[in-house]
XYZ file of C-alpha atoms in Angstrom:
667
model
C -18.739 0.640 36.006
C -19.200 3.277 33.707
C -19.180 6.901 34.253
C -21.140 9.225 35.953
C -23.704 11.102 33.793
C -22.225 14.433 34.027
C -19.237 12.838 32.693
C -20.686 12.003 29.336
C -23.051 14.294 28.479
C -22.242 18.193 27.730
C -24.575 19.280 30.239
C -23.713 23.204 29.102
C -25.713 22.188 25.995
C -28.794 20.324 27.498
C -29.737 22.627 30.060
C -30.531 25.353 26.794
C -33.002 23.243 24.971
C -34.762 21.841 28.764
C -34.939 25.829 29.541
C -36.602 26.368 26.003
C -38.715 23.641 26.602
C -40.168 24.907 30.375
C -40.566 28.596 28.596
C -42.935 27.335 25.949
C -45.122 24.588 27.701
C -45.012 25.407 30.882
C -44.179 22.198 32.438
C -40.620 21.966 35.309
C -38.275 19.701 33.827
C -34.776 18.321 35.788
C -31.862 15.799 35.238
C -30.983 13.880 39.075
C -28.556 10.760 39.204
C -29.219 8.301 41.512
C -28.164 9.525 44.278
C -30.389 12.571 44.297
C -27.945 14.775 42.840
C -29.468 17.438 40.816
C -27.735 18.118 37.399
C -29.740 20.521 35.730
C -32.955 21.739 35.772
C -35.726 24.457 33.814
C -38.941 25.933 35.278
C -38.562 24.824 39.110
C -40.891 26.475 41.459
C -40.592 28.340 44.120
C -41.929 25.882 46.372
C -39.285 23.887 46.067
C -36.142 25.926 45.844
C -36.760 28.632 48.496
C -38.497 26.204 51.043
C -38.518 22.637 49.897
C -34.412 22.680 49.254
C -33.951 24.791 52.266
C -35.488 22.746 55.302
C -33.124 19.602 56.240
C -36.778 17.833 56.341
C -38.111 18.297 53.455
C -34.495 17.973 51.686
C -34.350 14.457 52.638
C -38.104 13.606 51.294
C -36.885 15.359 47.942
C -34.120 13.090 47.739
C -36.053 10.118 48.625
C -38.970 11.309 46.384
C -35.792 11.979 43.502
C -34.811 8.473 44.144
C -37.856 6.271 43.807
C -36.942 5.451 40.148
C -33.644 3.794 41.556
C -35.810 0.752 42.842
C -38.682 1.498 40.616
C -39.311 -2.108 38.995
C -41.858 -2.374 35.629
C -43.903 -6.202 35.999
C -40.846 -7.599 38.076
C -37.861 -6.465 35.192
C -35.553 -3.384 36.401
C -36.021 0.006 34.478
C -34.804 0.135 31.308
C -34.776 2.764 28.314
C -38.072 4.382 27.935
C -39.951 3.156 30.725
C -41.524 6.153 32.998
C -43.723 6.202 36.042
C -45.549 9.188 38.519
C -46.444 9.553 41.955
C -46.809 12.633 44.509
C -43.797 13.391 46.290
C -42.921 13.016 50.331
C -43.543 17.498 49.842
C -46.793 17.137 48.165
C -46.466 17.726 44.207
C -47.083 15.367 41.544
C -43.360 14.351 39.579
C -42.925 11.947 36.708
C -39.684 9.906 36.001
C -38.004 8.927 33.074
C -34.718 6.462 33.501
C -31.539 7.455 31.593
C -30.424 3.926 31.092
C -26.412 3.605 29.549
C -25.154 0.290 28.746
C -27.351 -1.228 30.882
C -27.204 0.949 33.715
C -29.301 3.135 34.900
C -27.610 6.665 36.067
C -29.963 9.539 36.324
C -33.698 10.224 36.001
C -35.434 12.755 33.578
C -38.163 14.289 35.974
C -41.327 16.263 34.643
C -42.412 17.611 38.477
C -43.210 20.000 40.436
C -46.936 20.430 39.229
C -50.162 19.633 40.034
C -53.207 18.197 38.679
C -56.315 20.027 40.579
C -55.723 22.590 42.806
C -53.678 22.413 45.984
C -55.261 21.069 49.326
C -54.243 24.243 51.309
C -54.823 22.164 54.473
C -52.246 19.659 53.692
C -49.810 22.394 53.028
C -50.475 24.402 56.325
C -50.464 21.434 57.883
C -46.588 20.958 56.394
C -45.743 23.872 56.767
C -46.090 24.364 60.400
C -44.163 20.259 60.277
C -41.225 22.465 58.454
C -41.066 25.239 60.738
C -41.843 27.644 57.578
C -43.666 31.641 57.898
C -47.260 30.654 57.099
C -48.779 33.126 54.539
C -45.410 33.488 52.278
C -45.318 29.404 51.369
C -49.144 29.151 50.903
C -48.143 31.823 48.197
C -45.840 29.919 46.864
C -48.396 26.864 46.773
C -50.606 28.702 44.095
C -47.614 29.687 41.677
C -47.312 25.649 41.367
C -48.796 25.058 37.870
C -51.732 23.215 37.228
C -51.635 20.889 34.402
C -54.130 19.102 32.518
C -53.236 15.308 32.499
C -54.567 15.115 29.100
C -51.802 17.432 27.943
C -49.175 15.949 30.185
C -49.511 12.867 28.585
C -49.639 14.431 25.355
C -46.347 15.095 26.208
C -44.324 12.454 27.847
C -44.030 11.180 24.297
C -41.268 14.180 24.442
C -39.755 13.365 27.292
C -39.370 9.799 26.674
C -37.612 10.888 23.493
C -35.527 13.337 25.405
C -34.058 10.897 27.808
C -33.603 8.380 25.268
C -31.552 11.264 23.120
C -29.890 12.052 26.528
C -28.932 7.783 26.811
C -27.959 8.072 23.055
C -25.284 11.326 23.805
C -24.096 9.011 26.870
C -23.593 6.003 24.603
C -21.735 7.644 22.216
C -19.216 9.185 24.504
C -18.690 5.816 26.391
C -17.972 4.105 23.224
C -15.862 6.985 21.709
C -14.100 6.584 25.729
C -13.428 2.541 25.195
C -12.047 3.186 21.120
C -9.621 6.124 23.133
C -8.255 3.262 25.339
C -7.813 0.321 22.790
C -6.523 2.607 20.668
C -3.897 4.099 23.036
C -3.765 0.539 24.631
C -2.713 -0.653 20.254
C -0.517 2.663 20.202
C 1.168 1.564 23.322
C 1.636 -2.182 22.366
C 2.511 -0.807 19.171
C 5.271 1.475 20.410
C 6.107 -1.270 22.570
C 6.908 -3.644 20.199
C 8.264 -1.024 17.783
C 11.250 0.508 20.012
C 11.985 -3.428 21.402
C 12.671 -4.754 18.211
C 16.139 -6.431 18.024
C 16.159 -4.456 13.797
C 16.111 -1.516 12.996
C 12.532 -0.630 11.430
C 12.627 2.685 9.661
C 9.203 4.353 7.454
C 10.039 6.296 4.643
C 8.761 8.137 1.703
C 8.857 6.784 -1.683
C 11.239 9.115 -2.270
C 13.185 8.122 0.567
C 12.886 10.794 3.222
C 12.586 8.583 6.801
C 9.050 9.439 8.620
C 10.251 7.359 11.241
C 12.600 5.173 13.178
C 13.228 2.438 16.258
C 15.651 3.123 18.783
C 17.665 0.096 17.036
C 17.994 2.391 13.795
C 20.150 5.010 16.216
C 21.969 2.487 18.093
C 22.971 0.397 14.362
C 23.807 3.904 12.055
C 24.952 6.033 15.493
C 22.573 9.039 14.801
C 21.055 10.826 17.067
C 16.934 10.202 16.675
C 16.211 14.086 15.524
C 19.282 13.459 13.235
C 17.860 10.413 11.555
C 15.104 11.897 10.856
C 16.342 14.748 9.448
C 18.066 12.346 6.856
C 16.365 9.662 3.451
C 17.379 6.636 2.568
C 20.130 7.505 0.294
C 21.942 9.573 3.223
C 22.646 6.216 5.536
C 23.739 3.580 2.424
C 26.933 3.535 1.168
C 26.940 6.057 -2.352
C 28.132 2.800 -4.535
C 24.723 1.721 -3.113
C 22.607 4.045 -4.423
C 21.482 3.479 -7.920
C 20.738 -0.379 -6.365
C 18.362 1.480 -3.923
C 16.984 3.414 -5.975
C 16.021 0.321 -7.862
C 14.638 -1.540 -4.297
C 12.462 1.471 -3.931
C 10.510 1.444 -7.420
C 10.524 -2.520 -7.419
C 8.690 -2.102 -3.487
C 6.089 0.714 -4.895
C 5.553 -1.593 -8.022
C 5.472 -4.942 -6.391
C 4.427 -4.331 -2.840
C 7.266 -6.339 -1.312
C 11.039 -6.912 -1.984
C 14.368 -8.219 -0.279
C 17.543 -6.990 -1.163
C 20.923 -7.247 1.122
C 23.204 -4.171 0.499
C 25.530 -1.785 3.178
C 24.394 0.963 5.331
C 26.798 3.228 6.076
C 27.301 4.863 9.930
C 27.458 8.472 10.792
C 31.104 7.976 11.418
C 31.479 5.849 7.834
C 31.979 2.745 8.882
C 30.020 -0.007 6.787
C 27.341 -2.147 7.623
C 26.323 -4.746 6.001
C 22.369 -5.378 6.092
C 19.519 -7.081 4.272
C 16.426 -5.021 4.042
C 12.503 -6.631 3.866
C 10.353 -3.885 2.439
C 6.586 -3.773 1.814
C 4.743 -1.035 0.873
C 2.019 0.689 3.458
C -0.907 2.802 3.910
C 0.020 5.800 6.050
C -2.844 7.973 6.436
C -3.965 7.493 2.586
C -0.738 8.705 1.488
C 2.176 5.134 0.305
C 5.112 4.933 2.489
C 7.156 2.070 2.800
C 8.061 -0.350 6.045
C 11.823 -1.347 6.182
C 13.226 -4.311 8.491
C 17.155 -3.959 8.387
C 19.392 -6.708 9.498
C 22.606 -7.145 10.338
C 24.252 -9.527 8.587
C 28.027 -9.054 9.518
C 27.778 -11.712 11.649
C 26.404 -14.535 8.395
C 29.158 -12.596 6.004
C 31.651 -13.180 8.118
C 30.361 -16.762 8.135
C 29.835 -16.909 4.332
C 33.629 -15.560 4.351
C 34.734 -18.250 7.189
C 33.466 -21.373 5.683
C 35.966 -22.611 3.349
C 38.428 -21.921 6.379
C 36.576 -23.414 9.313
C 36.508 -26.937 6.945
C 39.678 -26.289 6.443
C 41.244 -25.649 9.736
C 38.371 -27.879 11.878
C 37.407 -31.505 10.045
C 36.306 -32.511 13.483
C 33.897 -29.698 14.590
C 31.149 -31.044 12.503
C 28.739 -29.741 15.365
C 30.492 -26.158 14.583
C 31.136 -26.711 10.463
C 26.974 -27.864 10.752
C 26.016 -24.049 12.678
C 27.771 -22.004 10.194
C 26.170 -24.008 7.453
C 22.736 -22.960 8.089
C 23.234 -19.639 8.173
C 24.280 -19.571 3.949
C 22.080 -19.178 1.469
C 23.677 -21.848 -1.306
C 23.425 -25.909 -0.818
C 26.468 -27.542 0.330
C 27.723 -31.465 -0.089
C 30.573 -32.488 1.393
C 31.297 -35.904 0.611
C 34.661 -37.816 1.957
C 37.597 -40.172 0.021
C 34.750 -43.004 0.331
C 32.121 -41.128 -1.693
C 29.724 -41.046 1.476
C 28.150 -37.734 1.806
C 29.214 -36.493 6.001
C 27.152 -33.011 5.595
C 24.620 -31.533 3.676
C 22.288 -28.451 4.365
C 18.398 -28.132 4.256
C 19.056 -25.631 1.057
C 20.772 -28.497 -0.549
C 17.945 -31.125 0.605
C 15.886 -29.080 -1.119
C 17.394 -28.223 -4.984
C 18.467 -32.004 -4.677
C 14.980 -33.304 -4.387
C 13.843 -35.200 -3.345
C 14.120 -34.946 0.412
C 16.008 -37.157 2.135
C 14.582 -39.706 5.280
C 16.264 -40.010 8.362
C 17.094 -43.797 6.998
C 18.261 -42.659 3.718
C 21.789 -44.437 3.131
C 24.368 -41.843 2.371
C 26.424 -42.679 -0.591
C 26.132 -40.141 -3.024
C 24.946 -43.155 -5.803
C 22.033 -42.953 -3.990
C 21.609 -38.848 -2.753
C 22.997 -37.433 -5.607
C 20.751 -38.774 -8.744
C 22.522 -37.141 -11.020
C 25.616 -38.754 -13.206
C 27.342 -35.951 -13.977
C 26.797 -34.204 -10.358
C 28.648 -37.231 -9.009
C 31.073 -37.428 -11.607
C 32.628 -33.642 -10.994
C 33.002 -34.317 -7.675
C 34.972 -37.841 -7.832
C 36.828 -35.619 -10.351
C 37.483 -33.353 -8.073
C 38.998 -35.743 -5.838
C 41.087 -37.622 -7.866
C 42.759 -34.063 -9.441
C 42.700 -32.945 -5.760
C 41.303 -29.584 -8.026
C 38.576 -27.299 -8.204
C 35.641 -28.823 -10.938
C 32.712 -27.071 -12.377
C 30.504 -25.309 -12.770
C 27.688 -28.052 -13.818
C 24.297 -27.362 -14.510
C 21.541 -29.277 -14.682
C 17.872 -28.936 -14.190
C 16.154 -29.865 -11.851
C 11.715 -30.592 -11.641
C 9.932 -28.192 -8.866
C 7.095 -31.077 -8.139
C 4.226 -27.854 -8.741
C 3.278 -29.137 -12.309
C 6.137 -28.998 -14.576
C 8.350 -26.538 -13.635
C 11.562 -27.092 -12.956
C 14.802 -25.219 -11.746
C 18.522 -24.683 -13.223
C 21.326 -25.678 -10.213
C 25.068 -25.380 -10.730
C 27.440 -27.063 -8.636
C 30.857 -26.384 -8.091
C 33.180 -29.015 -6.599
C 36.578 -28.373 -4.221
C 38.725 -30.465 -2.426
C 38.849 -30.068 0.837
C 42.610 -30.702 2.374
C 43.517 -30.449 6.649
C 45.299 -28.190 8.218
C 48.562 -31.274 7.464
C 48.004 -30.480 3.553
C 46.200 -34.351 3.497
C 42.761 -34.178 0.956
C 40.081 -35.325 3.126
C 37.048 -35.039 0.796
C 35.580 -32.697 -1.290
C 32.984 -29.911 -0.784
C 29.828 -29.127 -3.806
C 28.171 -25.677 -3.633
C 24.481 -25.716 -5.629
C 23.116 -22.321 -6.197
C 20.147 -21.741 -8.306
C 20.693 -19.779 -10.725
C 17.235 -20.112 -12.340
C 16.953 -16.623 -12.604
C 20.126 -15.231 -14.065
C 20.017 -18.068 -16.844
C 16.165 -16.457 -17.985
C 18.061 -13.107 -17.565
C 20.832 -14.700 -20.229
C 17.951 -15.811 -22.666
C 16.680 -12.341 -22.254
C 20.259 -10.930 -23.176
C 20.176 -13.747 -25.953
C 17.029 -13.310 -27.590
C 17.724 -9.551 -27.997
C 21.292 -9.807 -29.353
C 19.283 -12.414 -31.629
C 16.426 -10.138 -32.564
C 19.006 -7.065 -33.031
C 21.251 -8.796 -35.282
C 18.453 -9.661 -37.376
C 16.513 -6.244 -36.725
C 19.872 -4.706 -38.376
C 21.184 -7.160 -40.786
C 17.783 -6.583 -43.234
C 18.084 -2.786 -43.540
C 21.889 -3.078 -43.936
C 21.001 -6.255 -46.919
C 18.567 -3.733 -48.579
C 21.280 -0.379 -48.408
C 24.258 -2.842 -49.335
C 22.559 -4.219 -52.273
C 20.804 -1.252 -54.053
C 24.237 0.698 -53.001
C 26.667 -2.181 -54.904
C 23.519 -1.401 -58.141
C 24.111 1.629 -58.116
C 28.140 1.221 -57.758
C 28.038 -0.838 -61.040
C 30.526 0.146 -63.908
C 27.039 0.402 -66.532
C 24.969 2.788 -65.053
C 23.315 3.508 -68.155
C 21.100 -0.623 -67.152
C 19.314 1.777 -64.980
C 16.415 5.363 -66.059
C 16.258 8.198 -63.656
C 13.363 7.057 -62.082
C 15.305 3.865 -60.851
C 18.169 5.682 -59.623
C 15.718 7.801 -57.740
C 13.754 4.904 -56.448
C 17.023 3.146 -55.123
C 18.407 6.017 -53.366
C 14.753 6.573 -51.608
C 14.820 2.860 -50.717
C 18.542 3.293 -49.308
C 17.179 6.777 -47.378
C 14.784 4.704 -45.850
C 16.033 1.679 -44.516
C 18.848 3.825 -43.788
C 16.145 5.669 -41.290
C 14.948 2.082 -40.136
C 18.287 1.466 -38.794
C 18.761 4.977 -36.961
C 15.222 4.804 -35.614
C 16.804 1.107 -34.113
C 20.356 3.508 -32.827
C 17.953 6.264 -31.467
C 16.345 3.815 -29.322
C 19.169 1.636 -28.656
C 20.860 5.042 -27.525
C 17.307 6.651 -25.241
C 17.551 3.178 -23.745
C 21.539 3.970 -22.319
C 20.097 6.971 -21.081
C 16.975 5.740 -19.288
C 18.828 2.576 -17.195
C 21.980 5.230 -16.590
C 19.078 7.327 -14.776
C 19.327 9.969 -17.181
C 15.692 11.529 -17.921
C 14.555 12.568 -21.644
C 15.442 15.379 -22.616
C 12.560 17.600 -23.701
C 13.393 20.527 -26.070
C 9.201 22.462 -25.712
C 7.514 24.261 -27.541
C 4.133 25.668 -27.854
C 2.956 23.135 -30.533
C -0.885 22.080 -32.170
C -1.304 18.535 -31.586
C -3.692 17.735 -33.831
C -1.146 19.274 -37.048
C 0.889 16.580 -35.793
C -0.915 13.861 -35.914
C -2.292 14.168 -39.312
C 1.295 14.357 -40.325
C 2.310 10.911 -38.511
C -1.261 9.436 -40.205
C -0.621 10.779 -43.368
C 3.027 9.135 -43.877
C 0.933 5.551 -42.891
C -1.550 6.398 -44.935
C 0.687 6.569 -48.319
C 2.332 3.049 -47.313
C -0.165 0.784 -45.812
C -2.633 0.518 -47.859
C -4.513 -2.410 -46.439
C -5.691 0.215 -43.580
C -8.375 2.782 -43.238
C -7.095 5.215 -40.687
C -10.035 7.270 -39.135
C -9.280 10.747 -37.010
C -11.224 11.716 -34.279
C -10.105 14.916 -33.553
C -11.187 18.444 -32.245
C -11.495 20.977 -34.954
C -10.472 23.834 -32.308
C -6.455 23.299 -32.257
C -5.177 21.723 -29.234
C -1.609 24.032 -28.422
C 0.438 22.237 -25.754
C 3.667 22.936 -24.351
C 5.637 19.873 -25.846
C 8.673 18.295 -27.739
C 7.424 17.697 -31.059
C 9.921 15.089 -31.977
C 9.601 13.034 -29.102
C 5.961 13.204 -29.591
C 6.545 12.876 -33.282
C 8.605 9.402 -31.859
C 5.366 8.127 -29.775
C 3.083 8.496 -32.575
C 5.741 6.796 -34.759
C 5.759 3.762 -32.472
C 1.969 3.539 -31.704
C 1.336 3.649 -34.974
C 3.835 1.294 -36.847
C 2.415 -1.281 -34.018
C -1.303 -0.607 -34.747
C -0.153 -1.435 -38.489
C 2.074 -4.214 -37.622
C 0.130 -6.232 -35.727
C -3.041 -5.610 -37.656
C -1.982 -7.355 -40.612
C -5.076 -8.497 -42.368
C -5.720 -4.753 -42.329
C -8.753 -3.003 -41.193
C -9.698 0.193 -39.363
C -6.990 2.256 -37.706
C -8.615 4.481 -35.533
C -7.060 7.498 -33.741
C -8.976 9.954 -31.363
C -9.023 12.417 -28.982
C -10.533 14.881 -26.142
C -9.595 16.745 -23.329
C -10.278 14.935 -20.035
C -9.909 16.278 -16.054
C -6.457 18.963 -17.448
C -5.404 16.746 -19.773
C -5.198 15.537 -23.826
C -5.776 11.763 -23.808
C -5.296 10.541 -27.712
C -6.297 6.264 -28.384
C -5.160 4.589 -31.060
C -7.420 1.716 -31.193
C -6.852 -1.219 -34.382
C -8.999 -4.510 -35.212
C -5.547 -6.446 -35.410
C -4.428 -10.113 -33.301
C -4.765 -8.233 -30.026
C -2.846 -9.427 -26.821
C -3.817 -12.235 -23.800
C -3.494 -10.600 -20.211
C -0.092 -12.265 -19.604
C 0.833 -10.257 -22.745
C -0.538 -7.308 -21.905
C 1.039 -7.307 -18.235
C 4.803 -6.572 -19.606
C 3.586 -4.291 -21.964
C 6.336 -2.086 -21.211
C 8.853 -4.227 -20.478
C 12.165 -3.680 -22.132
C 13.156 -6.448 -25.217
C 9.770 -7.919 -24.459
C 8.219 -8.931 -27.836
C 4.397 -9.952 -27.437
C 5.248 -12.582 -30.898
C 8.668 -13.539 -31.073
C 8.660 -16.246 -33.539
C 10.406 -15.932 -36.374
C 7.233 -14.808 -38.265
C 6.451 -12.205 -35.608
C 6.433 -8.519 -36.996
C 9.968 -6.556 -36.759
C 10.587 -4.518 -33.893
C 13.337 -4.810 -31.035
C 11.016 -4.651 -28.249
C 12.260 -1.094 -27.258
C 9.549 0.779 -28.533
C 6.599 0.636 -25.570
C 9.247 0.897 -22.663
C 10.750 4.804 -24.439
C 7.204 5.998 -25.429
C 6.505 5.641 -21.823
C 9.503 7.421 -20.577
C 8.534 9.753 -23.360
C 5.375 10.263 -21.921
C 5.836 10.276 -18.250
C 8.817 13.194 -19.128
C 5.753 15.363 -20.241
C 4.049 14.661 -17.311
C 1.571 12.166 -18.453
C 0.853 8.597 -18.226
C -0.349 5.484 -20.901
C -2.092 2.630 -20.632
C -2.971 -0.250 -23.153
C -6.560 -2.030 -23.585
C -6.701 -5.258 -25.385
C -8.560 -8.535 -26.063
C -7.019 -11.971 -28.471
C -8.731 -11.426 -31.764
C -10.440 -8.514 -30.823
C -7.408 -5.541 -31.392
C -5.891 -3.395 -28.857
C -6.608 0.163 -27.707
C -3.415 2.366 -26.228
C -4.170 5.292 -24.564
C -1.875 8.679 -23.139
C -2.776 11.401 -21.629
C -0.943 14.978 -22.160
C -1.210 17.992 -19.344
C -3.369 20.688 -21.234
C -0.237 23.665 -19.814
C -0.908 26.911 -20.325
C 1.201 27.906 -23.196
C 2.906 30.996 -23.127
C 1.416 34.059 -26.214
């Protein structure tokens, strides 16, 4: 059932509109519900209000007339929006009804009523006055006050009344739907709150800066904080201090990648520690980014991991208990007996070893463990009674050529009496660790090469200058040797500076700026001028404002940015071409763009351009560099409050853009 019309429409707004229409048109109108209750009127005649609505018999006739339309059918169908009917009320006046239908239900009727099409039959009304027991003279005087309306004029106004009825329907329908939406929202909120508060895990909503915005009851229970006090804390307040750097990196990863997991240690209000596994996801909260974290107490899992080997030694026959523990550990485990049978293997090990085992597979490790080196390690551990490993090998992933690197360690298992009963082999997926090792190796190799090249030049020319026979070289050659030594020393200094900057960044220190008012145009021109002298194959084009671009900046650091970007433009356009340096003001900042016509980058290379140690071309013929420049450039630009981005296509060059805020420069 829908609500009554008076609860769906604000009649205090509707009444003035009706009154204005009746006053200007001279046409009385009213809104009456299905039970005959008058909800709103305008222009009603004294004949009805003073006489007909005060005598019981005529009141009953009024109600019967007003509710006629409730049972009205047009061509066999119930009343619908836009229908209308015309009749004489039981007390002798003309009335026309327009249904107000909301969500298919007729709730009320809009009436154009209390008028005549022709002068009234006074004889009829004399008889009615006598029937009703009314004094004839004042009653007939009221009859004469009722307006006589031309039928054509009435028909011309029907469109207005039909439209007004539809307007009321629309207002009521919209209000009804708002009520339904609010009920759904309330139900959804109750459902969410029920799930949120009923969860057995801790759920926290936090801002990107670590502030706690919301927390469920389980969070208060786990950390032993009252909820009000908990919401005054940050993510760092509820974690063990030694974990703060990892938490900071974790928040950055979630904001960057959209989701992430971490195992860490929280600190309760009483100082006790709680190991947890946190799953975080970036969410939108009223248009602002936030992080939803689900924290699971993994105390039992940690205890299980620590007690695994002890449980194997103490309870050789407790297979079910061991299996329960094995299913909780994240690494693969294979237990073999003295006859080389696999007596226990968890799902992680099956997944790492591949292919998956079928229920009827033979249990001898010759069939299950296809890697010969792994079998030899298990045998050696059993025969010597000592731990063996680690042994590493590659396992195909089965998804089109990829592989994982698996590491295995084998340890003998002994009964409580000390008797050897078999071996346990721990399998770990170390693919990611080896990738990191490879990155480190590549960096060390690159760094050694980059340092060795200028150092060899410095040593060579220094050796020439130290020879006893100094007259073998002219003064110009002496100066040229010293200039070369100085230039290569600058290369070494730049490499060392990059490494120092990287060290400070990784330690969590912000780049220190010494800002001063500077005109950016001469800084850019100076940096470009230096490259014009040393790179004759390239044409350098400047497109900068004629007027000064005065900014608050660290001239040395911005010079370092320009040096890196111009160096990249030159190195990665080995065939020469035009290098364009342009700048313009935009949205409260000054944007500088350095564009070359070089080899460009593909999307995969472009996505990693700001990673530390990443070089788009790591071959032996690639351009020199440690792969730190763009990472440091990004930190310098962001330290100034700007941003940097790169656009590139293979074979079509690269465009590097960065902005610096147009801060107010003091006089």
